[in-house]
PDB file of C-alpha atoms in Angstrom:
ATOM      1  CA  MET A   1       7.306  -7.388   3.243  1.00 97.00           C
ATOM      2  CA  ARG A   2       8.771  -7.666   6.726  1.00 97.00           C
ATOM      3  CA  GLU A   3       9.744  -3.982   6.590  1.00 98.00           C
ATOM      4  CA  ALA A   4       6.237  -3.065   5.444  1.00 98.00           C
ATOM      5  CA  LEU A   5       4.834  -5.059   8.385  1.00 98.00           C
ATOM      6  CA  ASP A   6       7.147  -3.124  10.733  1.00 98.00           C
ATOM      7  CA  GLU A   7       5.662   0.096   9.335  1.00 98.00           C
ATOM      8  CA  ALA A   8       2.154  -1.296   9.843  1.00 98.00           C
ATOM      9  CA  ARG A   9       2.890  -2.056  13.493  1.00 97.00           C
ATOM     10  CA  ALA A  10       4.254   1.466  13.971  1.00 97.00           C
ATOM     11  CA  ALA A  11       0.874   2.868  12.850  1.00 97.00           C
ATOM     12  CA  LEU A  12      -0.671   1.397  15.991  1.00 95.00           C
ATOM     13  CA  ALA A  13       1.046   4.097  18.089  1.00 95.00           C
ATOM     14  CA  THR A  14      -1.229   6.735  16.537  1.00 95.00           C
ATOM     15  CA  ASP A  15      -4.316   4.497  16.478  1.00 94.00           C
ATOM     16  CA  ASP A  16      -4.138   4.329  12.702  1.00 96.00           C
ATOM     17  CA  VAL A  17      -5.170   1.177  10.828  1.00 96.00           C
ATOM     18  CA  PRO A  18      -2.007  -0.968  10.723  1.00 97.00           C
ATOM     19  CA  ILE A  19      -1.065  -0.865   7.069  1.00 98.00           C
ATOM     20  CA  GLY A  20       2.529  -0.353   6.006  1.00 98.00           C
ATOM     21  CA  ALA A  21       4.382   0.111   2.747  1.00 98.00           C
ATOM     22  CA  VAL A  22       7.892   0.417   1.378  1.00 98.00           C
ATOM     23  CA  VAL A  23       9.207   1.397  -2.042  1.00 98.00           C
ATOM     24  CA  LEU A  24      12.255  -0.435  -3.350  1.00 98.00           C
ATOM     25  CA  ASP A  25      14.527   1.010  -6.025  1.00 98.00           C
ATOM     26  CA  PRO A  26      15.729  -1.229  -8.888  1.00 97.00           C
ATOM     27  CA  SER A  27      18.627  -2.511  -6.728  1.00 98.00           C
ATOM     28  CA  GLY A  28      16.233  -3.485  -3.903  1.00 97.00           C
ATOM     29  CA  ALA A  29      17.153  -0.633  -1.554  1.00 98.00           C
ATOM     30  CA  VAL A  30      14.308   0.974   0.412  1.00 98.00           C
ATOM     31  CA  ILE A  31      13.805   4.556  -0.809  1.00 98.00           C
ATOM     32  CA  GLY A  32      10.367   5.195   0.676  1.00 98.00           C
ATOM     33  CA  ARG A  33       8.546   4.116   3.810  1.00 98.00           C
ATOM     34  CA  GLY A  34       4.974   4.719   4.803  1.00 98.00           C
ATOM     35  CA  ARG A  35       2.334   3.761   7.290  1.00 98.00           C
ATOM     36  CA  ASN A  36      -1.249   4.866   7.582  1.00 98.00           C
ATOM     37  CA  ARG A  37      -1.248   8.370   9.088  1.00 97.00           C
ATOM     38  CA  ARG A  38      -4.855   9.447   8.574  1.00 97.00           C
ATOM     39  CA  GLU A  39      -5.519   9.759  12.296  1.00 96.00           C
ATOM     40  CA  ALA A  40      -2.073  11.147  13.134  1.00 96.00           C
ATOM     41  CA  ASP A  41      -2.178  13.832  10.428  1.00 97.00           C
ATOM     42  CA  ALA A  42      -5.955  14.337  10.101  1.00 97.00           C
ATOM     43  CA  ASP A  43      -5.397  13.718   6.387  1.00 98.00           C
ATOM     44  CA  PRO A  44      -7.755  11.476   4.400  1.00 97.00           C
ATOM     45  CA  THR A  45      -5.026  10.874   1.774  1.00 97.00           C
ATOM     46  CA  ALA A  46      -2.361   9.750   4.270  1.00 98.00           C
ATOM     47  CA  HIS A  47      -2.552   6.088   3.315  1.00 98.00           C
ATOM     48  CA  ALA A  48       0.626   4.020   3.717  1.00 98.00           C
ATOM     49  CA  GLU A  49       1.112   3.712  -0.037  1.00 98.00           C
ATOM     50  CA  VAL A  50       0.793   7.449  -0.704  1.00 98.00           C
ATOM     51  CA  VAL A  51       3.172   8.304   2.147  1.00 98.00           C
ATOM     52  CA  ALA A  52       5.764   5.814   0.827  1.00 98.00           C
ATOM     53  CA  LEU A  53       5.372   6.967  -2.792  1.00 98.00           C
ATOM     54  CA  ARG A  54       5.833  10.623  -1.785  1.00 98.00           C
ATOM     55  CA  GLU A  55       9.012   9.798   0.118  1.00 98.00           C
ATOM     56  CA  ALA A  56      10.398   7.705  -2.756  1.00 98.00           C
ATOM     57  CA  ALA A  57       9.674  10.467  -5.285  1.00 98.00           C
ATOM     58  CA  ALA A  58      11.432  12.990  -3.035  1.00 98.00           C
ATOM     59  CA  VAL A  59      14.475  10.715  -2.761  1.00 98.00           C
ATOM     60  CA  ARG A  60      14.589  10.263  -6.534  1.00 97.00           C
ATOM     61  CA  GLY A  61      13.830  13.888  -7.250  1.00 98.00           C
ATOM     62  CA  GLU A  62      11.068  13.005  -9.695  1.00 97.00           C
ATOM     63  CA  TRP A  63       7.557  11.608  -9.688  1.00 98.00           C
ATOM     64  CA  ARG A  64       8.285   8.748 -12.090  1.00 98.00           C
ATOM     65  CA  LEU A  65       9.230   5.676 -10.080  1.00 98.00           C
ATOM     66  CA  THR A  66      10.129   3.543 -13.091  1.00 98.00           C
ATOM     67  CA  GLY A  67      12.021   0.425 -12.082  1.00 98.00           C
ATOM     68  CA  CYS A  68      10.700   0.556  -8.517  1.00 98.00           C
ATOM     69  CA  THR A  69       8.507  -1.813  -6.526  1.00 98.00           C
ATOM     70  CA  LEU A  70       5.839  -0.927  -3.969  1.00 98.00           C
ATOM     71  CA  VAL A  71       5.433  -3.512  -1.198  1.00 98.00           C
ATOM     72  CA  VAL A  72       2.304  -3.083   0.946  1.00 98.00           C
ATOM     73  CA  THR A  73       0.580  -5.145   3.619  1.00 98.00           C
ATOM     74  CA  LEU A  74      -2.947  -4.790   2.199  1.00 98.00           C
ATOM     75  CA  GLU A  75      -4.426  -4.600  -1.282  1.00 98.00           C
ATOM     76  CA  PRO A  76      -4.525  -0.922  -2.304  1.00 98.00           C
ATOM     77  CA  CYS A  77      -7.793   1.029  -2.414  1.00 98.00           C
ATOM     78  CA  THR A  78      -8.878   2.916  -5.542  1.00 97.00           C
ATOM     79  CA  MET A  79      -6.901   6.055  -4.588  1.00 98.00           C
ATOM     80  CA  CYS A  80      -3.720   4.105  -3.927  1.00 98.00           C
ATOM     81  CA  ALA A  81      -4.136   1.861  -6.978  1.00 98.00           C
ATOM     82  CA  GLY A  82      -4.444   5.019  -9.065  1.00 97.00           C
ATOM     83  CA  ALA A  83      -1.280   6.384  -7.453  1.00 98.00           C
ATOM     84  CA  VAL A  84       0.529   3.146  -8.357  1.00 98.00           C
ATOM     85  CA  VAL A  85      -0.439   3.595 -12.001  1.00 98.00           C
ATOM     86  CA  LEU A  86       0.379   7.313 -12.061  1.00 97.00           C
ATOM     87  CA  SER A  87       3.791   6.832 -10.442  1.00 98.00           C
ATOM     88  CA  ARG A  88       4.814   4.364 -13.174  1.00 98.00           C
ATOM     89  CA  LEU A  89       5.974   1.689 -10.725  1.00 98.00           C
ATOM     90  CA  ASP A  90       7.172  -1.503 -12.374  1.00 98.00           C
ATOM     91  CA  ARG A  91       5.756  -3.782  -9.713  1.00 98.00           C
ATOM     92  CA  LEU A  92       3.231  -3.954  -6.893  1.00 98.00           C
ATOM     93  CA  VAL A  93       3.537  -6.607  -4.178  1.00 98.00           C
ATOM     94  CA  PHE A  94       0.840  -6.888  -1.528  1.00 98.00           C
ATOM     95  CA  ALA A  95       0.071  -9.281   1.299  1.00 98.00           C
ATOM     96  CA  ALA A  96      -3.654  -9.616   1.946  1.00 97.00           C
ATOM     97  CA  TYR A  97      -6.669  -8.957  -0.232  1.00 97.00           C
ATOM     98  CA  ASP A  98      -9.169  -6.332   0.937  1.00 96.00           C
ATOM     99  CA  GLU A  99     -12.608  -7.678   0.075  1.00 95.00           C
ATOM    100  CA  LYS A 100     -14.309  -4.453   1.219  1.00 95.00           C
ATOM    101  CA  ALA A 101     -12.248  -1.804  -0.585  1.00 96.00           C
ATOM    102  CA  GLY A 102      -9.539  -3.462  -2.680  1.00 97.00           C
ATOM    103  CA  ALA A 103      -8.879  -2.108  -6.153  1.00 98.00           C
ATOM    104  CA  VAL A 104      -6.329  -4.658  -7.385  1.00 97.00           C
ATOM    105  CA  GLY A 105      -8.680  -7.554  -7.953  1.00 96.00           C
ATOM    106  CA  SER A 106     -11.229  -7.587  -5.132  1.00 96.00           C
ATOM    107  CA  LEU A 107     -13.801  -4.918  -6.040  1.00 96.00           C
ATOM    108  CA  TRP A 108     -12.019  -3.365  -9.006  1.00 95.00           C
ATOM    109  CA  ASP A 109      -8.773  -3.950 -10.845  1.00 96.00           C
ATOM    110  CA  VAL A 110      -7.460  -0.464 -11.493  1.00 97.00           C
ATOM    111  CA  VAL A 111      -3.817  -1.432 -12.038  1.00 96.00           C
ATOM    112  CA  ARG A 112      -4.605  -3.971 -14.754  1.00 95.00           C
ATOM    113  CA  ASP A 113      -7.175  -1.868 -16.604  1.00 94.00           C
ATOM    114  CA  ARG A 114      -6.125  -1.932 -20.266  1.00 94.00           C
ATOM    115  CA  ARG A 115      -7.613   1.522 -20.811  1.00 94.00           C
ATOM    116  CA  LEU A 116      -4.870   3.070 -18.672  1.00 93.00           C
ATOM    117  CA  ASN A 117      -1.429   3.916 -19.999  1.00 91.00           C
ATOM    118  CA  HIS A 118       0.570   1.897 -17.460  1.00 94.00           C
ATOM    119  CA  ARG A 119       0.071  -1.545 -15.913  1.00 96.00           C
ATOM    120  CA  PRO A 120       2.562  -2.754 -13.302  1.00 97.00           C
ATOM    121  CA  GLU A 121       3.300  -6.388 -12.567  1.00 97.00           C
ATOM    122  CA  VAL A 122       1.305  -7.573  -9.529  1.00 98.00           C
ATOM    123  CA  LEU A 123       2.366 -10.191  -6.965  1.00 97.00           C
ATOM    124  CA  THR A 124       0.013 -11.126  -4.113  1.00 97.00           C
ATOM    125  CA  GLY A 125      -0.172 -13.199  -0.967  1.00 94.00           C
ATOM    126  CA  VAL A 126       3.289 -12.461   0.475  1.00 95.00           C
ATOM    127  CA  LEU A 127       2.944 -12.900   4.274  1.00 96.00           C
ATOM    128  CA  ALA A 128      -0.825 -12.533   3.872  1.00 95.00           C
ATOM    129  CA  GLU A 129      -1.684 -14.415   7.058  1.00 96.00           C
ATOM    130  CA  GLU A 130       0.559 -12.215   9.200  1.00 96.00           C
ATOM    131  CA  SER A 131      -0.836  -9.050   7.668  1.00 96.00           C
ATOM    132  CA  SER A 132      -4.435 -10.221   8.037  1.00 96.00           C
ATOM    133  CA  ALA A 133      -3.886 -11.210  11.666  1.00 96.00           C
ATOM    134  CA  LEU A 134      -2.577  -7.728  12.485  1.00 96.00           C
ATOM    135  CA  LEU A 135      -5.678  -6.142  10.952  1.00 95.00           C
ATOM    136  CA  VAL A 136      -8.104  -8.575  12.604  1.00 93.00           C
ATOM    137  CA  GLU A 137      -6.529  -7.903  15.997  1.00 93.00           C
ATOM    138  CA  PHE A 138      -6.684  -4.136  15.459  1.00 94.00           C
ATOM    139  CA  PHE A 139     -10.362  -4.108  14.466  1.00 91.00           C
ATOM    140  CA  ALA A 140     -11.333  -6.555  17.207  1.00 90.00           C
ATOM    141  CA  GLY A 141      -9.978  -4.034  19.713  1.00 81.00           C
ATOM    142  CA  HIS A 142     -12.017  -1.236  18.140  1.00 77.00           C
ATOM    143  CA  ARG A 143     -15.411  -2.919  18.186  1.00 65.00           C
ATOM    144  CA  SER A 144     -17.673  -1.761  20.947  1.00 56.00           C
ATOM    145  CA  THR A 145     -19.333  -4.349  23.121  1.00 49.00           C
ATOM    146  CA  PRO A 146     -23.080  -4.103  23.810  1.00 49.00           C
TER     147      PRO A 146
END
């Protein structure tokens, strides 16, 4: 999670929301890194999770990330939760819940939906306070004062 938090901090340089992600192979080696790049790339799909999953798939040479773990600083949204399912990850680890847009327990629970063909293990709360503090600080700096 520390490496995912480093990615989240790096997103601040492009004024992107500080969310970071890493993909670990079955041995625990990082094979994909991502940070939010929506502002930097003018791409609505450039969420940290998607960026990290794309890099990991390129490293593996296939889209199936069986045996891998995605570690992310914030609960994935519906798009990213769907990408977790479709990539066949074994495990999803995230820090903080996202009460406004989370799709792994907050608003929806896409990754545990029994109607889907794959359901990864989910671990939550890892360094949640640190991740939440980074987001609170970012959004506090973006609120306009009257």
